[in-house]
Short mmCIF file of C-alpha atoms and ligand atoms in Angstrom, two decimals:
data_model
loop_
_atom_site.label_atom_id
_atom_site.label_comp_id
_atom_site.label_asym_id
_atom_site.label_seq_id
_atom_site.Cartn_x
_atom_site.Cartn_y
_atom_site.Cartn_z
CA UNK X 62 -35.92 -75.04 89.27
CA UNK X 63 -32.59 -75.66 87.90
CA UNK X 64 -32.51 -77.65 84.56
CA UNK X 65 -29.68 -79.94 83.03
CA UNK X 66 -27.01 -78.43 81.15
CA UNK X 67 -25.23 -81.89 80.44
CA UNK X 68 -26.01 -85.25 80.74
CA UNK X 69 -23.55 -87.93 80.19
CA UNK X 70 -24.65 -91.69 80.38
CA UNK X 71 -22.14 -94.67 80.13
CA UNK X 72 -20.01 -92.50 77.74
CA UNK X 73 -17.27 -94.52 75.99
CA UNK X 74 -14.74 -93.76 73.43
CA UNK X 75 -12.58 -96.30 71.91
CA UNK X 76 -9.66 -95.81 69.55
CA UNK X 77 -8.29 -98.05 67.16
CA UNK X 78 -4.71 -97.35 66.32
CA UNK X 79 -2.43 -99.54 64.23
CA UNK X 80 -4.11 -102.92 65.39
CA UNK X 81 -4.36 -101.61 68.94
CA UNK X 82 -7.47 -100.82 70.75
CA UNK X 83 -7.49 -98.02 73.17
CA UNK X 84 -10.23 -97.53 75.89
CA UNK X 85 -10.12 -93.58 76.19
CA UNK X 86 -13.48 -93.66 78.14
CA UNK X 87 -14.78 -96.75 79.76
CA UNK X 88 -18.25 -95.65 80.75
CA UNK X 89 -18.60 -92.51 82.38
CA UNK X 90 -21.82 -90.79 83.72
CA UNK X 91 -22.64 -87.50 85.38
CA UNK X 92 -25.07 -84.49 85.30
CA UNK X 93 -24.16 -81.11 84.96
CA UNK X 94 -27.04 -78.72 86.04
CA UNK X 95 -27.36 -75.23 84.59
CA UNK X 96 -25.00 -72.89 86.56
CA UNK X 97 -22.53 -75.45 87.69
CA UNK X 98 -18.76 -74.91 87.38
CA UNK X 99 -17.01 -77.98 87.04
CA UNK X 100 -13.22 -78.91 87.06
CA UNK X 101 -12.26 -82.14 85.31
CA UNK X 102 -8.89 -83.53 86.63
CA UNK X 103 -6.85 -86.53 86.34
CA UNK X 104 -3.28 -87.74 85.25
CA UNK X 105 -2.16 -87.71 81.71
CA UNK X 106 -3.96 -89.93 79.50
CA UNK X 107 -6.86 -90.51 81.85
CA UNK X 108 -9.30 -89.20 79.26
CA UNK X 109 -9.81 -85.54 79.93
CA UNK X 110 -9.27 -84.31 76.49
CA UNK X 111 -11.37 -87.05 74.91
CA UNK X 112 -14.26 -86.20 77.36
CA UNK X 113 -13.87 -82.40 76.71
CA UNK X 114 -14.06 -83.20 72.93
CA UNK X 115 -17.37 -85.07 73.29
CA UNK X 116 -18.74 -82.37 75.41
CA UNK X 117 -17.56 -79.79 72.93
CA UNK X 118 -19.41 -81.98 70.02
CA UNK X 119 -15.71 -82.13 68.45
CA UNK X 120 -15.92 -85.69 68.35
CA UNK X 121 -18.35 -88.53 68.87
CA UNK X 122 -18.72 -91.41 71.39
CA UNK X 123 -18.27 -94.94 70.48
CA UNK X 124 -21.21 -95.85 72.70
CA UNK X 125 -23.33 -94.10 75.55
CA UNK X 126 -25.19 -91.06 75.38
CA UNK X 127 -24.55 -87.29 75.67
CA UNK X 128 -27.20 -84.60 76.16
CA UNK X 129 -27.06 -80.91 75.74
CA UNK X 130 -30.14 -79.86 77.30
CA UNK X 131 -32.81 -82.24 75.82
CA UNK X 132 -30.60 -82.94 72.57
CA UNK X 133 -28.91 -86.17 72.25
CA UNK X 134 -25.86 -85.08 70.38
CA UNK X 135 -24.51 -88.67 70.10
CA UNK X 136 -27.12 -89.22 67.34
CA UNK X 137 -26.64 -85.95 65.55
CA UNK X 138 -25.44 -85.55 61.97
CA UNK X 139 -22.05 -83.38 61.44
CA UNK X 140 -24.20 -80.15 60.50
CA UNK X 141 -26.02 -80.40 63.60
CA UNK X 142 -23.36 -80.68 65.48
CA UNK X 143 -21.45 -77.60 63.97
CA UNK X 144 -24.69 -75.76 64.70
CA UNK X 145 -24.80 -76.75 68.28
CA UNK X 146 -20.95 -75.91 68.76
CA UNK X 147 -21.47 -72.54 67.17
CA UNK X 148 -24.61 -71.45 68.99
CA UNK X 149 -24.44 -73.13 72.39
CA UNK X 150 -20.88 -73.70 73.34
CA UNK X 151 -17.93 -71.14 74.16
CA UNK X 152 -14.64 -72.61 73.76
CA UNK X 153 -11.42 -71.39 75.50
CA UNK X 154 -8.20 -72.83 74.97
CA UNK X 155 -4.53 -72.90 76.44
CA UNK X 156 -3.40 -71.11 73.43
CA UNK X 157 -5.56 -68.07 72.84
CA UNK X 158 -5.77 -68.53 69.18
CA UNK X 159 -6.07 -65.05 68.25
CA UNK X 160 -5.72 -63.70 64.68
CA UNK X 161 -2.53 -61.31 64.97
CA UNK X 162 -3.63 -58.87 62.18
CA UNK X 163 -6.93 -58.27 63.78
CA UNK X 164 -7.73 -55.90 66.64
CA UNK X 165 -9.37 -56.84 70.03
CA UNK X 166 -12.78 -55.87 68.91
CA UNK X 167 -12.23 -57.64 65.37
CA UNK X 168 -11.12 -60.86 67.04
CA UNK X 169 -14.39 -60.89 69.27
CA UNK X 170 -16.30 -60.40 66.04
CA UNK X 171 -14.68 -63.39 64.25
CA UNK X 172 -17.17 -66.19 65.07
CA UNK X 173 -20.30 -63.70 63.80
CA UNK X 174 -18.14 -62.82 60.69
CA UNK X 175 -17.98 -66.69 59.71
CA UNK X 176 -21.56 -66.89 60.31
CA UNK X 177 -21.96 -64.11 57.64
CA UNK X 178 -23.64 -61.78 60.05
CA UNK X 179 -22.23 -58.59 61.67
CA UNK X 180 -24.79 -56.03 62.29
CA UNK X 181 -24.35 -52.50 64.03
CA UNK X 182 -26.01 -54.24 67.04
CA UNK X 183 -23.60 -57.16 66.67
CA UNK X 184 -20.72 -54.73 66.66
CA UNK X 185 -21.93 -52.94 69.79
CA UNK X 186 -22.27 -56.26 71.76
CA UNK X 187 -18.77 -57.22 70.91
CA UNK X 188 -17.59 -53.91 72.49
CA UNK X 189 -19.73 -54.63 75.41
CA UNK X 190 -18.02 -57.99 75.84
CA UNK X 191 -14.46 -56.36 75.45
CA UNK X 192 -15.67 -54.18 78.37
CA UNK X 193 -17.29 -57.13 80.43
CA UNK X 194 -13.75 -58.90 80.24
CA UNK X 195 -11.99 -55.42 81.37
CA UNK X 196 -10.67 -54.44 77.91
CA UNK X 197 -12.63 -51.29 77.04
CA UNK X 198 -9.54 -49.08 76.78
CA UNK X 199 -7.93 -51.73 74.57
CA UNK X 200 -10.31 -52.14 71.67
CA UNK X 201 -8.14 -51.07 68.84
CA UNK X 202 -4.94 -53.06 69.98
CA UNK X 203 -3.63 -56.14 68.34
CA UNK X 204 -2.73 -59.34 70.17
CA UNK X 205 1.10 -58.64 69.92
CA UNK X 206 0.23 -55.18 72.22
CA UNK X 207 -1.38 -57.21 74.84
CA UNK X 208 -0.22 -59.38 77.76
CA UNK X 209 -0.89 -63.12 77.93
CA UNK X 210 -3.84 -62.36 80.40
CA UNK X 211 -5.47 -59.77 78.39
CA UNK X 212 -5.02 -62.10 75.16
CA UNK X 213 -6.79 -64.78 77.17
CA UNK X 214 -9.72 -62.17 78.08
CA UNK X 215 -10.03 -61.25 74.19
CA UNK X 216 -10.68 -65.15 73.91
CA UNK X 217 -13.10 -65.39 76.77
CA UNK X 218 -15.02 -62.54 75.11
CA UNK X 219 -14.80 -64.19 71.81
CA UNK X 220 -16.27 -67.39 73.24
CA UNK X 221 -19.20 -65.36 74.76
CA UNK X 222 -20.36 -63.78 71.24
CA UNK X 223 -22.94 -66.19 70.63
CA UNK X 224 -24.34 -66.05 74.25
CA UNK X 225 -23.50 -69.77 74.82
CA UNK X 226 -25.29 -71.84 77.57
CA UNK X 227 -22.18 -72.92 78.55
CA UNK X 228 -18.09 -72.60 78.42
CA UNK X 229 -15.79 -75.23 77.97
CA UNK X 230 -12.31 -74.38 78.96
CA UNK X 231 -9.14 -76.54 78.35
CA UNK X 232 -6.33 -75.48 80.51
CA UNK X 233 -7.28 -71.78 80.11
CA UNK X 234 -4.64 -70.52 82.43
CA UNK X 235 -1.90 -73.00 81.57
CA UNK X 236 0.29 -70.36 79.88
CA UNK X 237 0.02 -67.79 82.54
CA UNK X 238 1.71 -66.77 85.68
CA UNK X 239 0.11 -67.33 88.97
CA UNK X 240 -1.20 -63.54 89.60
CA UNK X 241 -2.57 -63.35 85.90
CA UNK X 242 -4.24 -66.95 86.26
CA UNK X 243 -5.85 -65.79 89.37
CA UNK X 244 -7.43 -62.83 87.44
CA UNK X 245 -8.60 -65.09 84.68
CA UNK X 246 -10.13 -67.50 87.16
CA UNK X 247 -11.87 -64.63 88.92
CA UNK X 248 -13.29 -63.72 85.33
CA UNK X 249 -14.75 -67.28 85.21
CA UNK X 250 -16.22 -66.78 88.46
CA UNK X 251 -17.86 -63.70 87.68
CA UNK X 252 -19.30 -65.25 84.36
CA UNK X 253 -20.58 -68.09 86.23
CA UNK X 254 -22.27 -66.25 89.21
CA UNK X 255 -23.29 -63.05 87.35
CA UNK X 256 -23.81 -64.21 83.92
CA UNK X 257 -25.21 -67.67 84.67
CA UNK X 258 -22.62 -69.62 82.47
CA UNK X 259 -22.21 -73.20 83.21
CA UNK X 260 -18.51 -73.85 83.06
CA UNK X 261 -16.47 -76.99 82.67
CA UNK X 262 -12.92 -76.81 82.66
CA UNK X 263 -10.06 -79.19 82.27
CA UNK X 264 -6.97 -78.73 84.40
CA UNK X 265 -3.90 -80.44 86.13
CA UNK X 266 -3.49 -77.80 88.57
CA UNK X 267 -5.07 -77.92 92.26
CA UNK X 268 -4.70 -74.11 92.49
CA UNK X 269 -7.11 -73.87 89.44
CA UNK X 270 -9.54 -76.39 90.31
CA UNK X 271 -10.17 -74.77 93.87
CA UNK X 272 -12.12 -72.23 91.79
CA UNK X 273 -14.56 -74.62 90.68
CA UNK X 274 -17.83 -75.83 92.64
CA UNK X 275 -17.18 -79.27 91.81
CA UNK X 276 -14.30 -81.69 90.83
CA UNK X 277 -14.51 -84.53 88.80
CA UNK X 278 -11.38 -86.83 88.75
CA UNK X 279 -10.87 -89.37 85.78
CA UNK X 280 -8.55 -92.31 85.87
CA UNK X 281 -8.08 -94.68 83.21
CA UNK X 282 -11.10 -93.53 81.52
CA UNK X 283 -13.35 -93.90 84.34
CA UNK X 284 -14.67 -91.37 87.13
CA UNK X 285 -12.44 -91.73 90.18
CA UNK X 286 -14.34 -89.09 92.18
CA UNK X 287 -16.88 -86.63 91.74
CA UNK X 288 -17.32 -84.40 94.73
CA UNK X 289 -18.24 -80.71 95.62
CA UNK X 290 -15.30 -78.62 96.15
CA UNK X 291 -15.33 -77.89 100.19
CA UNK X 292 -12.42 -75.70 100.04
CA UNK X 293 -14.22 -73.30 97.88
CA UNK X 294 -17.47 -73.50 99.95
CA UNK X 295 -15.26 -72.74 103.03
CA UNK X 296 -13.92 -69.57 101.17
CA UNK X 297 -17.50 -68.41 100.55
CA UNK X 298 -18.60 -68.98 104.07
CA UNK X 299 -19.12 -65.53 105.89
CA UNK X 300 -16.38 -64.91 108.69
CA UNK X 301 -17.84 -65.70 112.14
P1 ADP F 38 -5.54 -86.63 79.05
O1 ADP F 38 -6.26 -85.50 78.28
O2 ADP F 38 -6.24 -86.91 80.35
O3 ADP F 38 -4.21 -86.61 78.88
P2 ADP F 38 -6.75 -88.27 76.39
O4 ADP F 38 -8.15 -87.91 76.59
O5 ADP F 38 -5.83 -87.38 75.60
O6 ADP F 38 -6.15 -88.11 78.24
O7 ADP F 38 -6.23 -89.71 76.18
C1 ADP F 38 -6.81 -90.76 76.94
C2 ADP F 38 -6.28 -92.13 75.96
O8 ADP F 38 -6.65 -92.13 74.81
C3 ADP F 38 -4.80 -92.10 76.22
O9 ADP F 38 -4.33 -93.27 76.26
C4 ADP F 38 -4.40 -91.62 74.79
O10 ADP F 38 -3.34 -92.16 74.25
C5 ADP F 38 -5.57 -92.32 73.90
N1 ADP F 38 -5.78 -91.31 72.71
C6 ADP F 38 -6.45 -90.06 72.78
N2 ADP F 38 -6.60 -89.75 71.66
C7 ADP F 38 -6.41 -90.78 70.72
C8 ADP F 38 -6.31 -90.93 69.38
N3 ADP F 38 -6.97 -90.08 68.54
N4 ADP F 38 -6.04 -92.03 68.59
C9 ADP F 38 -5.86 -92.96 69.50
N5 ADP F 38 -5.63 -93.11 71.10
C10 ADP F 38 -5.80 -91.83 71.58
#
């Protein structure tokens, strides 16, 4: 039986800016079962980043509820939210946000370092994560010695360090050429299929969203469509 990774009910976000009220999310509801791979699409200003910020516990909704597993994160304190962010969610951004002075393996270790724990077993696990993303032979390299795709692999390995339930990715291939983007998307597919990670990814590119199992399209702060990605299903069908 698959359980629920995320449940969003009538989620609303209203910003007040210089006397003006902006309805960034006007009542969004959906459920993401564990193991799903969702692309969130929509034109600029449709609410994608706002939704991703809520899902990542980086901001709070104005109304509605947001459950991660059984936890209603809309009602949590700041400390509880930071704990959830650190322990249950892996973030991958368009910019890789690596520390230039640190090596590949040290960059992967950063979240553990901030939590004040870095045992020999943790170090070994970080090396394993580097292998998982195809960088076993680059452990001592620094970001400037890596290609963009390799740097994004480091960022993905870093996002996995606390063994999160799900990965939130914001335009993760936005800085990459087409071939490298495909390699990164294949890595996400593997993490979804083989490691069981639930993936929620914001993108504005059809070539990227085609890799997801499901596509949610936002428009003006509402869900316009929420459909299974039939193109991907066709790819996966055995040739007759
Ligand atoms: P997208 O990521 O799809 O481009 P956003 O979620 O960034 O859309 O924005 C949705 C709407 O909310 C837009 O109208 C945007 O101007 C507004 N908005 C986003 N963040 C803020 C903020 N911090 N203050 C005021 N308005 C905001």
